[in-house]
């Protein structure tokens, strides 16, 4: 534990680090090492919470279901005990994506891991495009994990684009939503952040929660990535981001060559949902309205 | 009807114009004229759908409930028949905000008006800050109005920040969500659009709907406005906007001195919710997940 992290803990600051990585598709051994190295590097930087990309141990652009299966691991795999060993003696928490061996089927999953072991596993419920060919969607709402640093909710990539999901996590008390992701690069207008970041910003602001997204670097079988790795504050603003808007880089945002987003956050601020003397982000909800049939006139 | 509009109708294009206005608080007579003039101007510009700000006939920064009451009108008020008369002989549709006389109480309402009269009234359900001192919140979900140009849903200002609301309208078949608004100016980071626009962009993209927001100009009793008037396409991008991000003005976005956002849209494109060979924006929803209790681990 660095002196910096120790001081931070005393003042209630949590250092969140998202590592934007380039795993090799199908190379489980390499990718396990890549993930463990990234966690070691983040811890050396004083990280309390580390987020790694979706499917970081497997890669993403599978050609066949058989290839995906060769990268599948269960939570009993030595990778997770190795990861807990790296975290031994720290209060560090890691959230990362992996290809989960579910026996007859595979899941696109994320694990929350600390020194004590795997705290939770979430199976992605909203599968994107060809993922539907390889994975079975999860059938359980994501958990919120109570940690030394605050309550961490988990979503994976496309999940975040369904506003119902961050809302559920905020209602369950999440301070931070960790989002392992693989965002395929698509064009967007000059002067704008990528659409996925805009949706993350909106989710953070609407719910008064912090959001940490770890995206991909590199090129995998011709697939480029948005490199949208970002830490977003509870007002929806970018505390740290790898990628700026196309066009002039915004002040305060890291250059495109940086492969990490890191920010020191007061996560407990997420628990104040008051946004005016008369308003509360969650208290102002009107579930009675949301379940009414909408008239077509 | 201009030649331009006639041609547009033939090719399926709908011209949406949002007029950013500066009503005088408490001056009902002045504001009625201001609104009618804005509609005439927009029609002359070929508008099919015109959106005016929230509470455009009354102003916003009331000092007392009594003052608010002096500006209240019912749907039987001559203003609405005057507005329908302006629209006579056209297929124009206007969405605007007004202070609604509800007998013992007042509502912050929006009306959808065409040449045939008032098609629908929606009473704002999520009241912002001191609005709670003057208005009773509505208890009905907003309608979707089927028009010659497509299906128009209505939200008012803070309503839009509850993702449940645009979702309801999209599920009910809205092509366009018209949003009369009064967004008080707050600071935002350089290089970023105002937060309210980011939330509107997210809502448009998440639901594959067009969104048209008409905000305020001017200064009212010291209150400045975001001037966030914008027409947003079904991908969440700005088709037209009065205000760019702080810092360099983005390409394709009008200068801050422009007081109108206008765009020619193919509204029927909102009906295609497919976003990959395997994905559908609304079909991918998992209501079974959204209603589950979230475990706290």
Short mmCIF file of N, CA, C and O in Angstrom, two decimals, chain B residues 134-210:
data_model
loop_
_atom_site.label_atom_id
_atom_site.label_comp_id
_atom_site.label_asym_id
_atom_site.label_seq_id
_atom_site.Cartn_x
_atom_site.Cartn_y
_atom_site.Cartn_z
N UNK B 134 -46.15 26.36 -6.52
CA UNK B 134 -47.20 26.99 -7.31
C UNK B 134 -48.12 25.98 -8.01
O UNK B 134 -49.27 26.29 -8.30
N UNK B 135 -47.57 24.82 -8.31
CA UNK B 135 -48.30 23.88 -9.17
C UNK B 135 -48.60 22.56 -8.45
O UNK B 135 -47.85 22.13 -7.57
N UNK B 136 -49.66 21.92 -8.91
CA UNK B 136 -49.97 20.55 -8.51
C UNK B 136 -49.39 19.62 -9.58
O UNK B 136 -49.61 19.87 -10.77
N UNK B 137 -48.65 18.60 -9.19
CA UNK B 137 -48.12 17.69 -10.22
C UNK B 137 -49.25 16.91 -10.88
O UNK B 137 -50.25 16.57 -10.24
N UNK B 138 -49.08 16.63 -12.17
CA UNK B 138 -50.06 15.80 -12.86
C UNK B 138 -50.01 14.37 -12.36
O UNK B 138 -49.03 13.95 -11.76
N UNK B 139 -51.10 13.65 -12.60
CA UNK B 139 -51.14 12.25 -12.16
C UNK B 139 -51.42 11.30 -13.33
O UNK B 139 -51.82 10.15 -13.12
N UNK B 140 -51.16 11.79 -14.56
CA UNK B 140 -51.39 10.96 -15.75
C UNK B 140 -50.14 10.90 -16.60
O UNK B 140 -49.45 11.90 -16.77
N UNK B 141 -49.87 9.74 -17.14
CA UNK B 141 -48.78 9.57 -18.08
C UNK B 141 -49.02 10.46 -19.31
O UNK B 141 -50.17 10.69 -19.68
N UNK B 142 -47.97 10.96 -19.92
CA UNK B 142 -48.17 11.82 -21.10
C UNK B 142 -48.75 11.03 -22.27
O UNK B 142 -48.48 9.84 -22.41
N UNK B 143 -49.53 11.70 -23.10
CA UNK B 143 -50.11 11.02 -24.26
C UNK B 143 -49.14 10.98 -25.44
O UNK B 143 -48.14 11.69 -25.46
N UNK B 144 -49.47 10.14 -26.41
CA UNK B 144 -48.84 10.18 -27.72
C UNK B 144 -49.94 10.57 -28.70
O UNK B 144 -51.00 9.93 -28.73
N UNK B 145 -49.70 11.63 -29.47
CA UNK B 145 -50.74 12.15 -30.36
C UNK B 145 -50.39 11.79 -31.80
O UNK B 145 -49.30 12.12 -32.29
N UNK B 146 -51.32 11.11 -32.46
CA UNK B 146 -51.12 10.69 -33.84
C UNK B 146 -51.45 11.86 -34.76
O UNK B 146 -52.59 12.36 -34.75
N UNK B 147 -50.48 12.33 -35.52
CA UNK B 147 -50.68 13.49 -36.39
C UNK B 147 -50.33 13.13 -37.83
O UNK B 147 -49.84 12.03 -38.10
N UNK B 148 -50.55 14.08 -38.73
CA UNK B 148 -50.22 13.86 -40.14
C UNK B 148 -48.73 13.62 -40.33
O UNK B 148 -48.31 13.04 -41.34
N UNK B 149 -47.92 14.04 -39.37
CA UNK B 149 -46.46 13.95 -39.52
C UNK B 149 -45.85 12.78 -38.77
O UNK B 149 -44.66 12.50 -38.91
N UNK B 150 -46.65 12.15 -37.96
CA UNK B 150 -46.13 11.07 -37.12
C UNK B 150 -46.68 11.21 -35.73
O UNK B 150 -47.50 12.10 -35.45
N UNK B 151 -46.22 10.34 -34.85
CA UNK B 151 -46.76 10.28 -33.49
C UNK B 151 -45.87 11.11 -32.56
O UNK B 151 -44.67 10.87 -32.44
N UNK B 152 -46.51 12.05 -31.89
CA UNK B 152 -45.78 13.02 -31.07
C UNK B 152 -46.08 12.76 -29.60
O UNK B 152 -47.23 12.79 -29.17
N UNK B 153 -45.03 12.49 -28.83
CA UNK B 153 -45.15 12.41 -27.38
C UNK B 153 -44.72 13.73 -26.76
O UNK B 153 -44.02 14.51 -27.38
N UNK B 154 -45.14 13.97 -25.54
CA UNK B 154 -44.87 15.25 -24.88
C UNK B 154 -44.28 15.01 -23.50
O UNK B 154 -44.80 14.19 -22.72
N UNK B 155 -43.21 15.73 -23.18
CA UNK B 155 -42.69 15.81 -21.82
C UNK B 155 -42.40 17.28 -21.54
O UNK B 155 -42.27 18.08 -22.47
N UNK B 156 -42.28 17.62 -20.27
CA UNK B 156 -41.97 19.00 -19.91
C UNK B 156 -40.71 19.02 -19.04
O UNK B 156 -40.70 18.48 -17.94
N UNK B 157 -39.66 19.62 -19.57
CA UNK B 157 -38.45 19.96 -18.81
C UNK B 157 -37.94 18.79 -17.96
O UNK B 157 -37.51 17.78 -18.50
N UNK B 158 -38.01 18.92 -16.65
CA UNK B 158 -37.42 17.94 -15.70
C UNK B 158 -37.95 16.52 -15.92
O UNK B 158 -37.25 15.55 -15.63
N UNK B 159 -39.15 16.39 -16.47
CA UNK B 159 -39.68 15.06 -16.83
C UNK B 159 -38.66 14.24 -17.62
O UNK B 159 -38.56 13.02 -17.46
N UNK B 160 -37.96 14.91 -18.53
CA UNK B 160 -37.08 14.21 -19.47
C UNK B 160 -35.91 13.54 -18.75
O UNK B 160 -35.30 12.61 -19.27
N UNK B 161 -35.60 14.03 -17.54
CA UNK B 161 -34.45 13.48 -16.82
C UNK B 161 -34.77 12.16 -16.12
O UNK B 161 -33.90 11.55 -15.50
N UNK B 162 -36.01 11.75 -16.21
CA UNK B 162 -36.42 10.44 -15.69
C UNK B 162 -36.58 9.53 -16.90
O UNK B 162 -37.57 9.63 -17.64
N UNK B 163 -35.60 8.66 -17.07
CA UNK B 163 -35.53 7.86 -18.30
C UNK B 163 -36.78 7.01 -18.49
O UNK B 163 -37.09 6.58 -19.61
N UNK B 164 -37.50 6.79 -17.40
CA UNK B 164 -38.75 6.03 -17.49
C UNK B 164 -39.75 6.73 -18.42
O UNK B 164 -40.61 6.07 -19.04
N UNK B 165 -39.67 8.06 -18.49
CA UNK B 165 -40.67 8.83 -19.24
C UNK B 165 -40.48 8.72 -20.76
O UNK B 165 -41.42 8.31 -21.46
N UNK B 166 -39.30 9.04 -21.30
CA UNK B 166 -39.14 8.80 -22.75
C UNK B 166 -39.32 7.33 -23.11
O UNK B 166 -39.82 7.02 -24.19
N UNK B 167 -38.95 6.43 -22.21
CA UNK B 167 -39.14 5.00 -22.49
C UNK B 167 -40.62 4.68 -22.67
O UNK B 167 -41.01 3.96 -23.60
N UNK B 168 -41.47 5.20 -21.77
CA UNK B 168 -42.91 4.96 -21.89
C UNK B 168 -43.42 5.46 -23.24
O UNK B 168 -44.21 4.80 -23.91
N UNK B 169 -42.98 6.65 -23.63
CA UNK B 169 -43.47 7.23 -24.88
C UNK B 169 -42.98 6.42 -26.08
O UNK B 169 -43.73 6.21 -27.04
N UNK B 170 -41.74 5.96 -26.03
CA UNK B 170 -41.22 5.14 -27.14
C UNK B 170 -41.99 3.82 -27.23
O UNK B 170 -42.36 3.38 -28.31
N UNK B 171 -42.25 3.22 -26.09
CA UNK B 171 -43.00 1.95 -26.08
C UNK B 171 -44.42 2.16 -26.61
O UNK B 171 -45.01 1.24 -27.17
N UNK B 172 -44.94 3.37 -26.43
CA UNK B 172 -46.29 3.67 -26.94
C UNK B 172 -46.26 4.11 -28.40
O UNK B 172 -47.30 4.43 -28.96
N UNK B 173 -45.07 4.13 -28.99
CA UNK B 173 -44.99 4.38 -30.43
C UNK B 173 -44.63 5.79 -30.85
O UNK B 173 -44.73 6.12 -32.03
N UNK B 174 -44.18 6.62 -29.91
CA UNK B 174 -43.81 7.99 -30.28
C UNK B 174 -42.66 7.99 -31.29
O UNK B 174 -41.70 7.24 -31.14
N UNK B 175 -42.79 8.83 -32.32
CA UNK B 175 -41.69 9.06 -33.26
C UNK B 175 -40.82 10.22 -32.77
O UNK B 175 -39.60 10.21 -32.93
N UNK B 176 -41.49 11.22 -32.25
CA UNK B 176 -40.84 12.46 -31.80
C UNK B 176 -41.35 12.78 -30.40
O UNK B 176 -42.55 12.67 -30.14
N UNK B 177 -40.44 13.17 -29.52
CA UNK B 177 -40.85 13.68 -28.22
C UNK B 177 -40.59 15.18 -28.21
O UNK B 177 -39.45 15.62 -28.40
N UNK B 178 -41.66 15.94 -28.04
CA UNK B 178 -41.55 17.41 -27.97
C UNK B 178 -41.44 17.81 -26.51
O UNK B 178 -42.22 17.35 -25.67
N UNK B 179 -40.46 18.66 -26.21
CA UNK B 179 -40.15 18.99 -24.82
C UNK B 179 -40.10 20.51 -24.62
O UNK B 179 -39.04 21.12 -24.74
N UNK B 180 -41.23 21.14 -24.33
CA UNK B 180 -41.17 22.52 -23.86
C UNK B 180 -40.38 22.55 -22.55
O UNK B 180 -40.61 21.72 -21.66
N UNK B 181 -39.43 23.49 -22.44
CA UNK B 181 -38.57 23.47 -21.26
C UNK B 181 -38.15 24.88 -20.87
O UNK B 181 -38.22 25.82 -21.67
N UNK B 182 -37.75 25.02 -19.60
CA UNK B 182 -37.12 26.24 -19.07
C UNK B 182 -35.94 25.73 -18.27
O UNK B 182 -36.10 25.37 -17.09
N UNK B 183 -34.77 25.67 -18.86
CA UNK B 183 -33.60 25.12 -18.17
C UNK B 183 -32.77 26.23 -17.55
O UNK B 183 -32.08 26.97 -18.27
N UNK B 184 -32.82 26.38 -16.21
CA UNK B 184 -31.99 27.41 -15.58
C UNK B 184 -30.52 27.13 -15.86
O UNK B 184 -30.07 25.98 -15.79
N UNK B 185 -29.77 28.17 -16.16
CA UNK B 185 -28.36 28.01 -16.51
C UNK B 185 -27.54 27.55 -15.30
O UNK B 185 -27.63 28.15 -14.23
N UNK B 186 -26.76 26.51 -15.49
CA UNK B 186 -25.77 26.09 -14.49
C UNK B 186 -24.44 25.89 -15.22
O UNK B 186 -24.42 25.67 -16.43
N UNK B 187 -23.36 25.98 -14.47
CA UNK B 187 -22.04 25.82 -15.10
C UNK B 187 -21.84 24.39 -15.58
O UNK B 187 -22.35 23.45 -14.97
N UNK B 188 -21.09 24.27 -16.65
CA UNK B 188 -20.68 22.94 -17.07
C UNK B 188 -19.28 22.99 -17.64
O UNK B 188 -18.80 24.05 -18.03
N UNK B 189 -18.59 21.85 -17.68
CA UNK B 189 -17.19 21.85 -18.09
C UNK B 189 -17.00 22.30 -19.54
O UNK B 189 -17.86 22.05 -20.40
N UNK B 190 -15.87 22.93 -19.78
CA UNK B 190 -15.52 23.33 -21.15
C UNK B 190 -15.51 22.10 -22.05
O UNK B 190 -15.10 21.01 -21.63
N UNK B 191 -15.95 22.28 -23.27
CA UNK B 191 -15.91 21.19 -24.25
C UNK B 191 -17.10 20.25 -24.15
O UNK B 191 -17.21 19.32 -24.94
N UNK B 192 -17.97 20.50 -23.21
CA UNK B 192 -19.14 19.64 -23.04
C UNK B 192 -20.42 20.42 -23.34
O UNK B 192 -20.49 21.62 -23.07
N UNK B 193 -21.39 19.73 -23.85
CA UNK B 193 -22.71 20.32 -23.99
C UNK B 193 -23.36 20.39 -22.61
O UNK B 193 -22.98 19.64 -21.70
N UNK B 194 -24.37 21.24 -22.46
CA UNK B 194 -25.07 21.27 -21.17
C UNK B 194 -25.63 19.89 -20.81
O UNK B 194 -26.02 19.12 -21.69
N UNK B 195 -25.67 19.61 -19.53
CA UNK B 195 -26.09 18.29 -19.05
C UNK B 195 -27.48 17.92 -19.54
O UNK B 195 -27.76 16.75 -19.84
N UNK B 196 -28.37 18.91 -19.63
CA UNK B 196 -29.73 18.61 -20.06
C UNK B 196 -29.74 18.11 -21.51
O UNK B 196 -30.56 17.25 -21.87
N UNK B 197 -28.86 18.65 -22.33
CA UNK B 197 -28.77 18.17 -23.72
C UNK B 197 -28.21 16.76 -23.74
O UNK B 197 -28.67 15.89 -24.50
N UNK B 198 -27.22 16.50 -22.90
CA UNK B 198 -26.65 15.15 -22.83
C UNK B 198 -27.74 14.15 -22.44
O UNK B 198 -27.84 13.06 -23.02
N UNK B 199 -28.58 14.52 -21.50
CA UNK B 199 -29.65 13.58 -21.12
C UNK B 199 -30.66 13.41 -22.25
O UNK B 199 -31.17 12.31 -22.46
N UNK B 200 -30.93 14.48 -22.98
CA UNK B 200 -31.85 14.36 -24.13
C UNK B 200 -31.23 13.48 -25.21
O UNK B 200 -31.92 12.64 -25.81
N UNK B 201 -29.93 13.65 -25.45
CA UNK B 201 -29.26 12.81 -26.46
C UNK B 201 -29.34 11.34 -26.07
O UNK B 201 -29.60 10.47 -26.90
N UNK B 202 -29.10 11.07 -24.80
CA UNK B 202 -29.14 9.70 -24.32
C UNK B 202 -30.54 9.10 -24.47
O UNK B 202 -30.70 7.95 -24.92
N UNK B 203 -31.55 9.88 -24.15
CA UNK B 203 -32.93 9.40 -24.25
C UNK B 203 -33.29 9.11 -25.71
O UNK B 203 -33.96 8.12 -26.01
N UNK B 204 -32.83 9.97 -26.62
CA UNK B 204 -33.12 9.77 -28.04
C UNK B 204 -32.47 8.48 -28.53
O UNK B 204 -33.10 7.64 -29.17
N UNK B 205 -31.19 8.31 -28.21
CA UNK B 205 -30.46 7.14 -28.70
C UNK B 205 -30.97 5.85 -28.09
O UNK B 205 -31.13 4.83 -28.78
N UNK B 206 -31.24 5.89 -26.80
CA UNK B 206 -31.67 4.67 -26.11
C UNK B 206 -33.01 4.17 -26.63
O UNK B 206 -33.30 2.98 -26.56
N UNK B 207 -33.82 5.09 -27.14
CA UNK B 207 -35.17 4.73 -27.58
C UNK B 207 -35.36 4.82 -29.09
O UNK B 207 -36.44 4.50 -29.58
N UNK B 208 -34.35 5.31 -29.80
CA UNK B 208 -34.50 5.46 -31.24
C UNK B 208 -35.59 6.42 -31.63
O UNK B 208 -36.32 6.20 -32.60
N UNK B 209 -35.74 7.51 -30.85
CA UNK B 209 -36.75 8.51 -31.15
C UNK B 209 -36.09 9.88 -31.37
O UNK B 209 -34.99 10.12 -30.89
N UNK B 210 -36.78 10.73 -32.08
CA UNK B 210 -36.35 12.12 -32.24
C UNK B 210 -36.84 12.92 -31.03
O UNK B 210 -37.91 12.62 -30.47
#
